[in-house]
Coordinates of C-alpha atoms and ligand atoms in Angstrom, one line a residue:
M1 CA -60.0 -64.6 -106.3
N2 CA -62.9 -62.6 -105.1
G3 CA -62.4 -59.4 -108.2
S4 CA -58.4 -59.5 -107.0
K5 CA -55.9 -59.0 -109.6
Q6 CA -53.5 -61.6 -109.3
F7 CA -50.0 -60.5 -110.1
W8 CA -49.6 -61.8 -113.1
Q9 CA -51.7 -59.7 -115.2
F10 CA -49.4 -57.3 -114.1
N11 CA -46.6 -58.8 -116.2
L12 CA -47.0 -56.5 -119.6
Y13 CA -46.0 -52.9 -116.9
K14 CA -43.0 -54.3 -116.4
A15 CA -42.4 -56.1 -120.0
M16 CA -43.4 -52.4 -121.7
R17 CA -40.1 -51.0 -120.0
D18 CA -37.6 -53.2 -120.8
P19 CA -35.2 -52.7 -123.6
S20 CA -34.9 -56.0 -124.9
L21 CA -38.3 -56.4 -125.7
I22 CA -38.6 -53.6 -128.0
A23 CA -39.4 -53.2 -131.0
Y24 CA -41.2 -49.7 -131.8
E25 CA -40.5 -46.3 -128.8
D26 CA -42.5 -42.8 -129.3
E27 CA -43.4 -40.0 -126.9
L28 CA -46.9 -41.9 -127.2
V29 CA -46.4 -46.1 -127.2
V30 CA -44.5 -48.6 -127.1
I31 CA -44.6 -52.0 -129.7
I32 CA -43.3 -54.8 -128.2
K33 CA -43.2 -58.4 -129.4
D34 CA -46.1 -61.3 -128.1
K35 CA -44.3 -63.5 -125.4
Y36 CA -46.8 -66.5 -126.2
P37 CA -47.3 -65.4 -130.2
K38 CA -51.5 -66.9 -131.8
S39 CA -49.0 -66.1 -135.4
E40 CA -46.1 -65.8 -137.0
E41 CA -46.6 -62.1 -136.6
H42 CA -47.3 -60.9 -133.5
F43 CA -47.3 -57.1 -130.6
L44 CA -48.4 -55.9 -128.2
V45 CA -49.3 -51.4 -128.8
L46 CA -49.2 -49.9 -125.3
P47 CA -49.9 -46.6 -124.4
Q48 CA -46.9 -44.9 -122.3
A49 CA -49.3 -43.1 -119.7
T50 CA -51.5 -46.0 -117.7
I51 CA -54.6 -46.5 -119.6
P52 CA -55.7 -50.2 -117.9
E53 CA -58.0 -51.4 -120.6
I54 CA -60.0 -50.8 -123.3
R55 CA -63.2 -50.1 -120.9
S56 CA -61.4 -47.0 -119.5
L57 CA -61.5 -45.3 -122.4
N58 CA -62.7 -42.4 -123.3
A59 CA -63.4 -39.8 -125.9
S60 CA -60.2 -37.7 -124.0
H61 CA -58.1 -41.1 -126.1
L62 CA -59.3 -40.2 -129.3
P63 CA -56.1 -38.2 -130.4
L64 CA -54.0 -40.7 -128.1
L65 CA -56.3 -43.3 -130.4
R66 CA -55.2 -42.2 -134.0
H67 CA -51.6 -42.9 -132.8
M68 CA -52.1 -46.3 -131.6
D69 CA -53.1 -46.8 -135.4
R70 CA -51.0 -44.3 -137.6
V71 CA -48.5 -46.1 -135.7
S72 CA -49.1 -50.2 -136.3
R73 CA -49.6 -49.1 -139.9
S74 CA -46.5 -48.3 -140.6
F75 CA -45.2 -50.9 -138.8
C76 CA -47.0 -53.3 -140.0
A77 CA -46.0 -52.1 -143.7
N78 CA -42.0 -53.4 -142.6
F79 CA -43.7 -57.3 -142.7
N80 CA -45.0 -58.6 -145.7
H81 CA -47.9 -60.9 -144.0
V82 CA -51.1 -59.0 -143.9
F83 CA -52.5 -57.4 -140.5
W84 CA -55.2 -57.1 -138.0
A85 CA -55.0 -54.8 -135.2
G86 CA -57.1 -54.3 -132.5
F87 CA -58.6 -55.2 -129.3
H88 CA -60.4 -58.3 -126.5
A89 CA -63.3 -56.6 -125.1
K90 CA -62.3 -58.3 -121.6
P91 CA -58.4 -58.8 -122.2
T92 CA -56.4 -61.3 -119.5
M93 CA -52.9 -58.4 -118.9
M94 CA -54.3 -55.5 -117.7
Q95 CA -52.4 -52.0 -119.4
L96 CA -54.4 -50.8 -122.4
H97 CA -52.9 -53.4 -125.6
L98 CA -54.0 -52.7 -129.4
H99 CA -52.9 -56.9 -130.8
L100 CA -50.7 -56.6 -134.4
I101 CA -51.3 -59.9 -135.1
S102 CA -51.3 -61.1 -138.8
D103 CA -53.3 -63.4 -140.2
D104 CA -51.5 -67.0 -140.8
F105 CA -53.1 -68.0 -136.9
R106 CA -49.7 -70.4 -137.6
G107 CA -47.7 -69.3 -133.7
S108 CA -46.7 -71.4 -131.0
G109 CA -48.9 -69.7 -128.1
L110 CA -52.4 -70.7 -130.4
K111 CA -53.5 -73.4 -127.9
T112 CA -57.2 -73.7 -127.2
A113 CA -60.0 -72.8 -129.0
K114 CA -60.6 -69.8 -126.9
H115 CA -57.5 -67.9 -128.2
W116 CA -59.1 -69.1 -131.3
N117 CA -62.8 -67.2 -130.3
S118 CA -61.3 -64.0 -128.5
Y119 CA -59.3 -63.2 -132.1
T120 CA -61.6 -64.6 -134.8
T121 CA -65.8 -63.1 -132.8
S122 CA -66.5 -59.6 -132.4
F123 CA -64.7 -60.8 -128.8
F124 CA -62.3 -59.1 -131.0
V125 CA -62.6 -55.4 -131.4
S126 CA -61.2 -53.5 -134.0
I127 CA -59.1 -50.1 -133.3
S128 CA -61.5 -48.6 -136.0
R129 CA -64.6 -49.7 -134.2
V130 CA -63.0 -48.4 -131.2
I131 CA -62.0 -45.4 -132.8
H132 CA -65.5 -44.9 -133.9
D133 CA -67.2 -45.6 -131.1
L134 CA -65.3 -42.6 -128.9
E135 CA -66.5 -40.1 -131.9
T136 CA -70.0 -41.5 -132.1
N137 CA -70.7 -41.7 -128.2
G138 CA -67.9 -41.0 -126.0
R139 CA -67.1 -44.9 -124.4
V140 CA -66.6 -48.6 -126.8
L141 CA -70.6 -50.1 -127.0
L142 CA -69.1 -53.7 -125.8
P143 CA -71.3 -56.9 -125.1
S144 CA -72.2 -57.9 -122.2
N145 CA -69.9 -60.7 -120.5
A146 CA -72.8 -63.1 -120.7
S147 CA -72.4 -62.7 -124.4
L148 CA -68.4 -62.4 -124.6
N149 CA -68.2 -65.9 -122.7
E150 CA -70.4 -67.0 -125.0
L151 CA -68.2 -66.0 -128.7
L152 CA -65.7 -67.8 -126.0
R153 CA -67.2 -70.7 -126.5
A154 CA -68.5 -70.8 -130.0
P155 CA -67.9 -73.7 -132.5
L156 CA -64.5 -73.2 -134.2
Q157 CA -64.9 -71.4 -137.5
C158 CA -62.0 -70.8 -140.3
H159 CA -61.4 -67.1 -140.5
K160 CA -60.8 -67.5 -143.7
C161 CA -63.0 -70.0 -145.4
L162 CA -66.8 -72.2 -144.7
F163 CA -65.2 -74.8 -142.7
K164 CA -65.9 -75.2 -139.0
P165 CA -63.3 -77.4 -137.1
S166 CA -64.3 -80.0 -135.1
N167 CA -61.0 -79.7 -133.7
M168 CA -58.4 -77.6 -132.6
A169 CA -55.9 -80.0 -134.4
T170 CA -58.4 -80.1 -137.2
L171 CA -58.2 -76.6 -137.4
K172 CA -53.7 -75.9 -137.4
V173 CA -54.1 -78.8 -140.0
H174 CA -56.6 -77.4 -141.8
L175 CA -54.8 -73.4 -142.1
I176 CA -51.9 -74.4 -143.3
S177 CA -53.8 -74.7 -146.3
H178 CA -54.7 -71.1 -146.3
T179 CA -50.6 -69.9 -145.6
P180 CA -49.5 -68.6 -149.3
T181 CA -46.6 -70.8 -151.3
D182 CA -44.1 -68.5 -153.2
Ligands
LIG201 P1 -55.1 -60.2 -123.5 O1 -55.8 -61.6 -123.8 O2 -55.7 -59.1 -124.7 O3 -55.0 -59.5 -122.2 O4 -53.9 -60.5 -123.7 C1 -52.5 -60.3 -123.3 C2 -51.6 -60.9 -124.5 O5 -50.5 -60.6 -123.8 C3 -51.4 -62.3 -124.7 O6 -51.7 -62.1 -125.8 C4 -50.3 -63.1 -123.9 O7 -49.8 -63.2 -125.2 C5 -49.2 -61.5 -124.2 N1 -48.4 -61.9 -123.0 C6 -48.6 -62.4 -121.7 N2 -47.6 -61.8 -121.0 C7 -46.6 -60.8 -121.8 C8 -45.7 -60.6 -121.8 N3 -44.5 -61.0 -120.1 N4 -44.4 -60.0 -121.9 C9 -45.1 -59.6 -123.6 N5 -46.2 -60.3 -123.2 C10 -47.1 -61.1 -122.7
LIG202 ZN1 -60.3 -72.2 -144.1

């Protein structure tokens, strides 16, 4: 693509303005459902202001990030799930988006090892890490592109136990064993 952005990479700008997709909105942020959920519950928190991605953040964004953190915590409290809240170090879609994802990873959109590793390795940068980095360094400290690509190619590892599945089908069956039964 010679560095140019493909048209689909801008789809979140449109999605966050579609009232039928909005689960929460205030003057600073919008929360929408992820269109290709990787877990039973998967949402994206987007700032109303245009901010391309995690690398665009500096200390001036701290009040916004703290607001995103606060709003996310109260939003997730409505669900009977444990949530992870973080950003992909190298996002595919433009406009900053915080993933709120329940920790079951049993969504229809979770298909590839790359998907798995993007949430379960340090490719996934928690919002508390982002706030900490902005407070102490004025920017988010991220691994090099080469290291990020390596993280995505890492062997599969269950996020809850020591099991190392040989492929995604085995992982998906294994994840059922971690689903609470009540
Ligand atoms: P990232 O890899 O962090 O850029 O994640 C982008 C996220 O946006 C993925 O979880 C996609 O499933 C999700 N997504 C892509 N297109 C849409 C859309 N039109 N509406 C809502 N979510 C989307
Ligand atoms: Zn396990």
